[in-house]
Coordinates of C-alpha atoms and ligand atoms in Angstrom, one line a residue:
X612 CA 12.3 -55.5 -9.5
X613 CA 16.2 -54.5 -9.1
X614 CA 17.4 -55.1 -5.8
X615 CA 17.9 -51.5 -3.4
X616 CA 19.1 -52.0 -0.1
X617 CA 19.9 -49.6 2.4
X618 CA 22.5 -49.3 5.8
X619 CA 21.3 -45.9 7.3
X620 CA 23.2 -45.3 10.8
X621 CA 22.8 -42.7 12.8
X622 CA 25.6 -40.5 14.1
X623 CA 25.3 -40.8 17.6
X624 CA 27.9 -42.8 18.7
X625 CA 30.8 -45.2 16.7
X626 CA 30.1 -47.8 14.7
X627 CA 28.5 -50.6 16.5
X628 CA 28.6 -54.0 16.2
X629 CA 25.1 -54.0 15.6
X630 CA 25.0 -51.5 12.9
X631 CA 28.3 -53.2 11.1
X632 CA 26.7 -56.6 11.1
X633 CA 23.0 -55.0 9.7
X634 CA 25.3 -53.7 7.1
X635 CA 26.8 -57.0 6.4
X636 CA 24.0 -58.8 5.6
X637 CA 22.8 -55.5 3.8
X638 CA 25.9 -55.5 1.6
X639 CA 26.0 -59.8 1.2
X640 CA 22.3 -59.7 0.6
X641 CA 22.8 -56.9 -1.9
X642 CA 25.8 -58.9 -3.8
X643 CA 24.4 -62.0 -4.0
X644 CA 20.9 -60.5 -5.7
X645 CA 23.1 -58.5 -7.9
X646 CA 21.4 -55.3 -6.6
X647 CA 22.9 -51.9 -4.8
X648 CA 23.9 -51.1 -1.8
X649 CA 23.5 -47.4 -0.4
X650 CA 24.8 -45.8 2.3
X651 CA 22.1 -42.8 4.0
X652 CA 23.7 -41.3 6.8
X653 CA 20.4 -40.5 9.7
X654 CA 21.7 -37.2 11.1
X655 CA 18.3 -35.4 12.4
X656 CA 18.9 -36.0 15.7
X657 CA 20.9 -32.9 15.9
X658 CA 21.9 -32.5 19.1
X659 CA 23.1 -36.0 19.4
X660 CA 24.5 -36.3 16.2
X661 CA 28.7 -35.2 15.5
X662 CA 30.5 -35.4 12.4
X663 CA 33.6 -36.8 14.2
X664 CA 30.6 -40.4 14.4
X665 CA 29.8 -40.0 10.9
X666 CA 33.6 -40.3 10.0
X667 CA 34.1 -42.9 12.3
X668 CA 31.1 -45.0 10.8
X669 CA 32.5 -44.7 7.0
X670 CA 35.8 -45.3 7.8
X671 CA 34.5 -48.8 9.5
X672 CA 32.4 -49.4 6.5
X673 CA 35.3 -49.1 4.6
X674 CA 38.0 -51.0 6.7
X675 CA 35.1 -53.7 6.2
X676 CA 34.9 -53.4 2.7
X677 CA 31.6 -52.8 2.9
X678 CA 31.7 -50.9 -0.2
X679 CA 28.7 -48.8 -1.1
X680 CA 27.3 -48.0 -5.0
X681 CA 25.8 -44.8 -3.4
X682 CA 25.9 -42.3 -0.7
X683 CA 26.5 -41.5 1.8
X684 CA 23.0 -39.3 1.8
X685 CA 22.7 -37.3 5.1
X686 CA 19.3 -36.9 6.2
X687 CA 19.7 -32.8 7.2
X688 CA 20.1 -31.9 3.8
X689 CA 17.1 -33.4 2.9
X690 CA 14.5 -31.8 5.0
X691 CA 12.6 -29.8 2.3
X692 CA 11.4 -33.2 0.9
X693 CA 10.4 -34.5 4.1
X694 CA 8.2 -31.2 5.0
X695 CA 6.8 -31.7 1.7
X696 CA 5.2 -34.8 2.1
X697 CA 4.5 -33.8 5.5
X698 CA 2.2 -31.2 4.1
X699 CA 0.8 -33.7 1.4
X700 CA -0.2 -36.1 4.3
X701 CA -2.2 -32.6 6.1
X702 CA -3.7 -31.8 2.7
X703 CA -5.3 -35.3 2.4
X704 CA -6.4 -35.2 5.7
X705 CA -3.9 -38.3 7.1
X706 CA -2.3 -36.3 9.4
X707 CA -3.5 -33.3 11.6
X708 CA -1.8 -31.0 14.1
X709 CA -2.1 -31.3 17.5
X710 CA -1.8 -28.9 20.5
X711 CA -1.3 -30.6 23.3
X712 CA 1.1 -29.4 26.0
X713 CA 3.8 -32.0 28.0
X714 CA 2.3 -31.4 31.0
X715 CA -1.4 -32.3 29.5
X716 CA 0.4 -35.3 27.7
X717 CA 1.8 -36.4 30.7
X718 CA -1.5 -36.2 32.7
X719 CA -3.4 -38.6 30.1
X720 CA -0.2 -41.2 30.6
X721 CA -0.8 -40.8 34.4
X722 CA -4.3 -41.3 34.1
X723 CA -3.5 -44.4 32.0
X724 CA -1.1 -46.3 34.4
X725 CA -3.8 -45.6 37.3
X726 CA -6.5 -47.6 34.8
X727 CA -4.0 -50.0 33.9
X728 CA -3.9 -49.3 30.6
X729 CA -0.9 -49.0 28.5
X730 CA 0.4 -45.2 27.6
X731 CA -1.0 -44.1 24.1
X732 CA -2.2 -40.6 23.0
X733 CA -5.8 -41.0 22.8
X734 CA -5.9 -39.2 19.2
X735 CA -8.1 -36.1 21.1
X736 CA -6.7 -33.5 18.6
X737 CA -7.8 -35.7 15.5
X738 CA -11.1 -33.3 14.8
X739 CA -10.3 -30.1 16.1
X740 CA -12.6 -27.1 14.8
X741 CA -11.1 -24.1 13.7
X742 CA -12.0 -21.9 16.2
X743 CA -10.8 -24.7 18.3
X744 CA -7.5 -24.6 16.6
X745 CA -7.2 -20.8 16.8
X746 CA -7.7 -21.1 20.4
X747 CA -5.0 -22.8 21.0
X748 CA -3.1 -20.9 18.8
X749 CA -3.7 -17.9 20.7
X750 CA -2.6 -19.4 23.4
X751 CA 1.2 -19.6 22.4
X752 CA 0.9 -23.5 22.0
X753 CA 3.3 -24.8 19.6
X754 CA 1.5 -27.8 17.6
X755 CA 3.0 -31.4 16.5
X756 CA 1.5 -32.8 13.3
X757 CA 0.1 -36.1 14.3
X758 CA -0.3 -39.0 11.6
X759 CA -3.7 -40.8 12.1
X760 CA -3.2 -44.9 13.0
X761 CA -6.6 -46.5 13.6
X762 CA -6.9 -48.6 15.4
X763 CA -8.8 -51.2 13.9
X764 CA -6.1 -51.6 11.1
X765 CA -4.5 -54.9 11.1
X766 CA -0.9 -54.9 9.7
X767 CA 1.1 -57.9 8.7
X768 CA 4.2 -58.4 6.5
X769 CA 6.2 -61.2 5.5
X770 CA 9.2 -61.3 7.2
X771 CA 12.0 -62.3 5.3
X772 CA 13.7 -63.7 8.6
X773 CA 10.8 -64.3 11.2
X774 CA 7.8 -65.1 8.7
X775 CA 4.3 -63.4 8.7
X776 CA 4.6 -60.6 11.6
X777 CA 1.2 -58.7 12.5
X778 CA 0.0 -56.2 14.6
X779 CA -3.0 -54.3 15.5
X780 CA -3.1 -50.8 14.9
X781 CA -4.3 -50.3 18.4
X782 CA -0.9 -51.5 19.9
X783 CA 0.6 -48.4 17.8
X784 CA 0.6 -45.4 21.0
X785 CA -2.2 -43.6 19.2
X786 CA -1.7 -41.1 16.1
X787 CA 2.0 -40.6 15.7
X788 CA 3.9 -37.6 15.4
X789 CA 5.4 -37.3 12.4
X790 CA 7.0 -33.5 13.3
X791 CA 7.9 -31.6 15.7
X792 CA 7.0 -27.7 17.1
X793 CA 5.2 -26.9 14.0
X794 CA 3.5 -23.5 13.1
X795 CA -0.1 -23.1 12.1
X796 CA 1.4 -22.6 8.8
X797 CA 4.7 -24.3 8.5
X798 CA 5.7 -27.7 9.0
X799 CA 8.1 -27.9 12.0
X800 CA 10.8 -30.8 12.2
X801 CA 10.4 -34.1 10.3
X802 CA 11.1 -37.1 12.8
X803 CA 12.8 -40.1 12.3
X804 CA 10.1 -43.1 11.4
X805 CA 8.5 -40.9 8.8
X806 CA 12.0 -39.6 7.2
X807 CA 13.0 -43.1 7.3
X808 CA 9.5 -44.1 4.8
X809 CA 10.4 -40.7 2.7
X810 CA 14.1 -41.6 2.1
X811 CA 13.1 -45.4 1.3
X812 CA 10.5 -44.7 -0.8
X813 CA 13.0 -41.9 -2.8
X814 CA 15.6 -44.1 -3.4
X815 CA 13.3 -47.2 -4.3
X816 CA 14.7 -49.3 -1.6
X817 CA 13.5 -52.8 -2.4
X818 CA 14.3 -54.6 0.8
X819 CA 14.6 -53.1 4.2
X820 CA 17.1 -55.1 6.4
X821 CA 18.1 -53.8 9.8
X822 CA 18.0 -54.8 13.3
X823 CA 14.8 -56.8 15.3
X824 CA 14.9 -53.8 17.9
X825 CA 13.5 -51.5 14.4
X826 CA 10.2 -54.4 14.1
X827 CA 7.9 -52.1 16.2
X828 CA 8.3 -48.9 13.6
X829 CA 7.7 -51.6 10.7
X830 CA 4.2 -51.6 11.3
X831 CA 3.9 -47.5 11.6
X832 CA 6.3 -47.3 8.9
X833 CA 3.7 -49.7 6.6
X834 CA 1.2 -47.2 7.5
X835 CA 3.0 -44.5 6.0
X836 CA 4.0 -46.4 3.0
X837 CA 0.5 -46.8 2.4
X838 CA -0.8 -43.3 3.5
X839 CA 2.5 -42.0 0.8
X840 CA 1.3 -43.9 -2.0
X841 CA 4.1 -46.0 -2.5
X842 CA 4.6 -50.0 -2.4
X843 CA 5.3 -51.6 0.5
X844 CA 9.3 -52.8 0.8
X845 CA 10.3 -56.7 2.0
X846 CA 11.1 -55.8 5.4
X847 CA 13.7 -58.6 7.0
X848 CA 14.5 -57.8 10.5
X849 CA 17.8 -59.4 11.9
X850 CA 18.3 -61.2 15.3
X851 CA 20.3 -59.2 17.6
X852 CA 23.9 -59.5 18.7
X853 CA 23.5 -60.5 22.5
X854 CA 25.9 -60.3 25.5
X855 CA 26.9 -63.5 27.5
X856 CA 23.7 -62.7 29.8
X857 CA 21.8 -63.2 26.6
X858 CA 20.6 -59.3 26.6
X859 CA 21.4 -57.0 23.6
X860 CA 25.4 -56.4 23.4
X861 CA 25.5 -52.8 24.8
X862 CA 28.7 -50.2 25.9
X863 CA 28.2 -51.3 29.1
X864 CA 29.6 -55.0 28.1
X865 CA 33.0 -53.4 27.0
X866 CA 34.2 -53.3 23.5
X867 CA 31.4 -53.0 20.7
X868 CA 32.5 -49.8 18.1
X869 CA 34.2 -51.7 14.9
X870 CA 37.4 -49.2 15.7
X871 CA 37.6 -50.9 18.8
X872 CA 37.9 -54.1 17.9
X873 CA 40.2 -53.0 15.1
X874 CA 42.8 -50.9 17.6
X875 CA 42.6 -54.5 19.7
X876 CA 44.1 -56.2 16.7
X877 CA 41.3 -57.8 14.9
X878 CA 41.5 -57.8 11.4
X879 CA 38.8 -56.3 8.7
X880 CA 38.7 -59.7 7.2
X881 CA 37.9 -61.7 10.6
X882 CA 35.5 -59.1 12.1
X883 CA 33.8 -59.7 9.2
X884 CA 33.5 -63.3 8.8
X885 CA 33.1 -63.7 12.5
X886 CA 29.6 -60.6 12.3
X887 CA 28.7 -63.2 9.3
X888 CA 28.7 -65.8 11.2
X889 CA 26.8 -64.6 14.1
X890 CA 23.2 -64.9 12.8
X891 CA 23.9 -66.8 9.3
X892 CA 24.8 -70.4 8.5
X893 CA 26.7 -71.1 5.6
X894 CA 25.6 -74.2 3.9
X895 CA 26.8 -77.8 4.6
X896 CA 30.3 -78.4 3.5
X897 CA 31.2 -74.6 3.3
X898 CA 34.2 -73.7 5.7
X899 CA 33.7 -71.4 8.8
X900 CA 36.2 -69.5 7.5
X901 CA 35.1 -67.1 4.4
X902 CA 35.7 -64.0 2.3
X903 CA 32.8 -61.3 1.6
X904 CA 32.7 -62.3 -1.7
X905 CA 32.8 -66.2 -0.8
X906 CA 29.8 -65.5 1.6
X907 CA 27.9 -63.3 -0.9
X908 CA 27.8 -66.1 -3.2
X909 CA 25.8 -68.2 -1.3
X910 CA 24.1 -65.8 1.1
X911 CA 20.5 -66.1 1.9
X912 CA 17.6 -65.0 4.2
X913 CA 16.3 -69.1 4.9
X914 CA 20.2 -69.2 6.8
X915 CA 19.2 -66.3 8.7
X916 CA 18.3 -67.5 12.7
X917 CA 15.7 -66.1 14.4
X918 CA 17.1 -66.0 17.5
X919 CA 19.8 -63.7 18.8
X920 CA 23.5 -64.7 18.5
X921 CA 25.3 -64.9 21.4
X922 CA 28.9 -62.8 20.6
X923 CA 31.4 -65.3 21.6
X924 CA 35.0 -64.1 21.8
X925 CA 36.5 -67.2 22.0
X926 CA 35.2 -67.9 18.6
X927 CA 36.3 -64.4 17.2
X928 CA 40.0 -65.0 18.9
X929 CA 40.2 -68.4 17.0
X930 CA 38.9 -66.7 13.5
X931 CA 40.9 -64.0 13.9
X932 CA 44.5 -66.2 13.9
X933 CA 43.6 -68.3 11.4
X934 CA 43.6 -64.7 9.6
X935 CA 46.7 -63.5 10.9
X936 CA 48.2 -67.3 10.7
X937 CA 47.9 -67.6 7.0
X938 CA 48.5 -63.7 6.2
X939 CA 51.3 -63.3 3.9
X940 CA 54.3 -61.8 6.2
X941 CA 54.3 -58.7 3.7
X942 CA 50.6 -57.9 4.6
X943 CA 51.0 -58.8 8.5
X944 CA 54.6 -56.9 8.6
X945 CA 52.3 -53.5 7.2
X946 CA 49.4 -54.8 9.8
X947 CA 52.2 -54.9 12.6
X948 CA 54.4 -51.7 12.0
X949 CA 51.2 -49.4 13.1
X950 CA 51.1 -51.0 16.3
X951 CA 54.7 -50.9 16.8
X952 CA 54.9 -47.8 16.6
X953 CA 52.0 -46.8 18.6
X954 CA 54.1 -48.5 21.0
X955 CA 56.7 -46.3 20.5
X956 CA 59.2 -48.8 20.0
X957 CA 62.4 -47.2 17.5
X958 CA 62.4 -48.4 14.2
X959 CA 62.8 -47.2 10.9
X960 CA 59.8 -48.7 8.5
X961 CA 62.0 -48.8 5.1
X962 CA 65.4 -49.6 6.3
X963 CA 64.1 -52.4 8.5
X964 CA 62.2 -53.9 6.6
X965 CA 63.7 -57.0 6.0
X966 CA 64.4 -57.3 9.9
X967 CA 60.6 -56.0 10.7
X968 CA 59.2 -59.3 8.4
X969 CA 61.6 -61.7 10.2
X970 CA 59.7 -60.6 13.1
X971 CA 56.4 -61.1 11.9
X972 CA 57.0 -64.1 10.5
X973 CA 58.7 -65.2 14.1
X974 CA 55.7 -64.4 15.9
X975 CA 52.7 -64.3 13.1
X976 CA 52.4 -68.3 14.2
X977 CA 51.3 -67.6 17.6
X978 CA 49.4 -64.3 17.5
X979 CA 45.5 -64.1 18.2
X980 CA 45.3 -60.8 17.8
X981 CA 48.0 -58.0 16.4
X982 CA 48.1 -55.7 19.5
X983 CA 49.8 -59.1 21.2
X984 CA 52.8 -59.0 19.1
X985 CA 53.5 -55.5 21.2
X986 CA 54.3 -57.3 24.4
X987 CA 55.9 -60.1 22.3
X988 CA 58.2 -58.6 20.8
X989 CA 59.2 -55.6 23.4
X990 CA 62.6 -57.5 24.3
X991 CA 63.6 -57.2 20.5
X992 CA 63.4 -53.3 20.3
X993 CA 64.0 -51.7 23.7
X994 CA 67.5 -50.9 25.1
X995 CA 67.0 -51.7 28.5
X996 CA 64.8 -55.2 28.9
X997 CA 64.6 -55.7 32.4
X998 CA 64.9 -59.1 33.6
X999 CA 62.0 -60.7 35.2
X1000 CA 62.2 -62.8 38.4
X1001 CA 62.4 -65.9 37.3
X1002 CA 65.3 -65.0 34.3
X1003 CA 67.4 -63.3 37.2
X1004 CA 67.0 -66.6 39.2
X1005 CA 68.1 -68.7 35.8
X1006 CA 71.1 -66.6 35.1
X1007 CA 72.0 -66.7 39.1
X1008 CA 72.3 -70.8 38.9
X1009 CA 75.4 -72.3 39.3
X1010 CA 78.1 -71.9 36.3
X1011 CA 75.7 -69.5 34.4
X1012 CA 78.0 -67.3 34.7
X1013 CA 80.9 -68.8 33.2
X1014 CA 78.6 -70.5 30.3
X1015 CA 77.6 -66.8 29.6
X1016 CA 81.0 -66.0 29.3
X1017 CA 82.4 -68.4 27.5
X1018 CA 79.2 -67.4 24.7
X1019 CA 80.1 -63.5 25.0
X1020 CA 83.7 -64.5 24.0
X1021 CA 82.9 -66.7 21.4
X1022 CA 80.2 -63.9 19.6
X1023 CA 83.0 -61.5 20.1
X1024 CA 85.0 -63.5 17.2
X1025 CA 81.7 -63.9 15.7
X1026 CA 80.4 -60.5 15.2
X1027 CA 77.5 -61.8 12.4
X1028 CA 75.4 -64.6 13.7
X1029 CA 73.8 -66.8 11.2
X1030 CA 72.0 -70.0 11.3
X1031 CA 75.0 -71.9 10.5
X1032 CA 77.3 -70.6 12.9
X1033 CA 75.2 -70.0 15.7
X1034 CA 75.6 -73.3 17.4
X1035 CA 78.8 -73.1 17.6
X1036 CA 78.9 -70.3 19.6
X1037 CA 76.2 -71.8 21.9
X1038 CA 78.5 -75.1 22.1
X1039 CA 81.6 -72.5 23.2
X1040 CA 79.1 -71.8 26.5
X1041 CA 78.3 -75.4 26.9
X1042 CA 81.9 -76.3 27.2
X1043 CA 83.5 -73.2 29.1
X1044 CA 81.0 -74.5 32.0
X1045 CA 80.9 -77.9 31.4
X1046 CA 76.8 -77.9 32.2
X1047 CA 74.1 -79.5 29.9
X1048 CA 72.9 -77.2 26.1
X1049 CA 69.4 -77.3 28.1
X1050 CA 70.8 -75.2 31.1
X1051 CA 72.8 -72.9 28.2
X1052 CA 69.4 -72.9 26.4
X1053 CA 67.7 -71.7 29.4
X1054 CA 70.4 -69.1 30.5
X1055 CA 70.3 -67.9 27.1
X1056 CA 66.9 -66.9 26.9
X1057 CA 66.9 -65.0 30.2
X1058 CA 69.7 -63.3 29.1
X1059 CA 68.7 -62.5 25.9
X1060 CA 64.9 -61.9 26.2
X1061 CA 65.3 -61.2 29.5
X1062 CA 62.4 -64.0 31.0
X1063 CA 61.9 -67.2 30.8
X1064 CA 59.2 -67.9 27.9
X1065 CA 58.9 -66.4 24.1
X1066 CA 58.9 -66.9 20.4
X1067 CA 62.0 -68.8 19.0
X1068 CA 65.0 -68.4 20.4
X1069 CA 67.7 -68.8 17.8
X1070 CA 65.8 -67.1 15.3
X1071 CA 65.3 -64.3 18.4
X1072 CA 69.2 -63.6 18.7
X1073 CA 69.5 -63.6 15.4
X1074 CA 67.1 -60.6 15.1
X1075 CA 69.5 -59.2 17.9
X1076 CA 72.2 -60.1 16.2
X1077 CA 71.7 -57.9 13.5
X1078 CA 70.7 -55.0 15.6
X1079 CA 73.8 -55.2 17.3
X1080 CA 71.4 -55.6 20.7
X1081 CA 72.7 -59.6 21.8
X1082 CA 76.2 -58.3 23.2
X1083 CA 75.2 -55.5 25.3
X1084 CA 72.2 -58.1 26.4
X1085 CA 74.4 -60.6 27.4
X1086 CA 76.9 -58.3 29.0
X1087 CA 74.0 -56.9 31.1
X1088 CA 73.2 -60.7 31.9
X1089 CA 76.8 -61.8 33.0
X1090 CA 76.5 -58.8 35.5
X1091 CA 73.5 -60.0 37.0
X1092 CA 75.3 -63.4 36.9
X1093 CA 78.3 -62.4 38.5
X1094 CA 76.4 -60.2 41.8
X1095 CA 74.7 -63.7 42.8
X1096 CA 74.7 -63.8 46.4
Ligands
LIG1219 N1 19.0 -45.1 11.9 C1 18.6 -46.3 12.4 C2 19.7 -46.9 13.3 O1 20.8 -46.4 13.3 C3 18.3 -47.4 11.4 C4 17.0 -47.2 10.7 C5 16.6 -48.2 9.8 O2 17.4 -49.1 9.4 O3 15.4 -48.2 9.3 O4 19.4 -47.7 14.1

């Protein structure tokens, strides 16, 4: 049997965590077997559901590279199919339609609770005459079609993460609804855990992988297989993504769409290795740090953990610079320039180049995550710095003054800094004050970068340098110098 597995999101919100890490294994699972991977795309929720999600989820798929061999497939454009197997289910007699009204629905749960027993429908429809039905009818009710679950069916599968799962049919809620506001004639709208069975069986999914909060439709879902006349999928059923609480990573605990993390500065290549790892174990001697394709070769369900992973952004900090550490500065420059200029910070992409990938390889060593190198590197594009408490303090010390001075001439003879000549101009400050190079250091930086703390500092002027940006600096510097009190 050829290997079919499926990622089918729903439009509702972003792309989640969740759902991007389902589709990792999905996609891993999928290249290490050899098989396909296909993308369905479960829009019948329509009021929920917005094309602005569905572009959202493909274009995280894609940052990914969670590449797809087909798809995406969008569920409303396949609704003829699902009505017709609808009515195959009526015409056999698995499914029936049902006229029960919310408020008499919500009676039989009330009634329920008061027994203590847990809500369910109690199937009272199943056997309805037809003057019975006609009735009904007459009286405006709009049916559902009901699929019948006894409840004396025992259902088990194998589990390809959590091992033999069963359940009793009576734990089901009853006979399900498998469409909505139905005619005596027509079928009304197909809902979800049937279309789900249709579109699996249709495109001869082979293994069904997706999160443990889906294992209480596997059992219905079985049922339908069965009632459908089709084979029974592997169903493997991953552990959830959990918050530091330890209950299932929702919106309310922050960041969880993939373009989140991405505008934050994460890179496709650590979000995914990081998702891997949360849930999977690569085998002894492999290192925590992987490709995709590294992963895929090895990938398999008996490394999958039953319990949930704990997201740990420590751990995805770390991953993600030992990405951005070893990034060719080409690659990180192109990374960097987008959040540049969301910054707004003036620069021109092509002309700069060269000057743009001497930053990024200045501050590439130190970055966690890419939208960091904003702040970092603020004092090497804007005008006006500002000069932060402790920098005005520096550059107010004794003989700072004079030391900036004497560095301000000295640059003036040396309009184009290099590495070479550089210390010479920093000795000219050391000797027109007559102070230590660690207090000219110091001075420097406040007056250059206008605090205390950054990346390099030579290598920082020199970037200055070339924008013609150091003199003015300094010059602003000697001023605050000079109005010590
Ligand atoms: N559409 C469902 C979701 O987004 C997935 C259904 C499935 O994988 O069977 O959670």
């Amino acid at each position: 049997m050829s290997v079919r597995v499926r990622i089918a999101p729903s439009p509702t919100g972003s792309l989640h965590i969740g759902t991007a890490r389902t589709a990792v294994f999905n996609w891993l699972f999928a290249r290490h077997q050899g098989g396909k991977f296909v993308l369905r795309i479960e829009d019948t929720d329509l009021e929920r559901s917005r094309p602005e999600y569905t572009q959202n989820i493909i274009e995280g798929l894609t940052w990914l590279g969670l590449t797809w061999d087909e798809g995406p497939s969008f569920q409303t454009q396949r609704m003829d199919l699902y009505r017709q197997k609808v009515q195959a289910l009526l015409d056999q007699g698995l499914a029936y339609r049902a006229y029960d009204t919310p408020e008499e629905l919500d009676a039989m749960r009330e009634a329920q609770k008061a027994s203590g027993q847990a809500p369910r429908y109690d199937n009272r429809h199943r056997n309805l005459s037809a003057e019975q039905e006609a009735a009904f009818l007459a009286e405006g009710r709009k049916p559902v079609i009901r699929f019948k679950i006894e409840d004396d069916r025992e259902i088990s599968w194998n589990d390809m993460v959590r091992g033999t799962v069963t359940w009793k049919g009576r734990d089901l809620g009853g006979d399900m609804v498998i469409a909505r506001a139905a005619s005596a004639d027509e079928v009304g709208q197909p809902l979800y855990n049937f279309v789900v069975v249709v579109d699996d069986i249709d495109m001869q999914i082979s293994h069904v992988i997706r999160g443990e909060d889906h294992i209480g439709n596997t059992p219905k879902q079985i049922l339908l297989y069965e009632a459908l006349g089709a084979t029974v999928p592997q169903f493997g059923h991953t552990p959830l993504i959990l918050n530091q609480a330890g209950a299932k990573l929702s919106k309310r605990d922050g960041v969880t769409s993939i373009s989140d993390f991405q505008k934050m500065g994460y890179t496709a290549e650590a979000i995914a290795n990081y998702m891997t790892l949360l849930g999977w174990s690569p085998t002894e001697g492999m290192n925590e740090i992987f490709s995709l394709e590294e992963a895929a070769k090895q990938f398999s369900f008996d490394r999958v953990n039953k319990a949930g992973a704990k997201f740990d952004w420590d751990k995805l900090n770390w991953i993600n610079s030992q990405y951005l550490h070893h990034m060719p500065v080409e690659q990180l420059t192109d990374l960097l320039i987008s959040y540049w200029q969301a910054a707004g910070y003036a620069f021109d992409a092509t002309s700069d180049r060269t000057w743009l990938q001497e930053l990024a390889a200045l501050v590439g060593p130190s970055l966690a995550r890419l939208e960091e190198a904003v702040p970092m590197t603020r004092y090497l594009f804007v005008k006006d710095v500002g000069f932060t408490e402790a920098a005005t303090t520096q550059l107010q010390l004794d003989k700072v003054a004079i030391a900036l001075q004497g560095i301000i001439t000295a640059l003036e003879e040396t309009p184009t800094l290099t590495s070479d000549n550089v210390q010479g101009v920093i000795q000219a400050g050391v000797q027109a004050a007559g102070v230590k190079k660690g207090v000219v250091m110091k001075s420097l930086r406040a007056a250059l970068t206008g605090d205390l703390q950054g990346p390099d500092l030579v290598q920082s002027w020199l970037l200055l340098n070339q924008h013609q940006m150091d003199l003015p600096r300094l010059r602003q510097a000697l001023t605050i110098a000079e109005a010590k009190a």
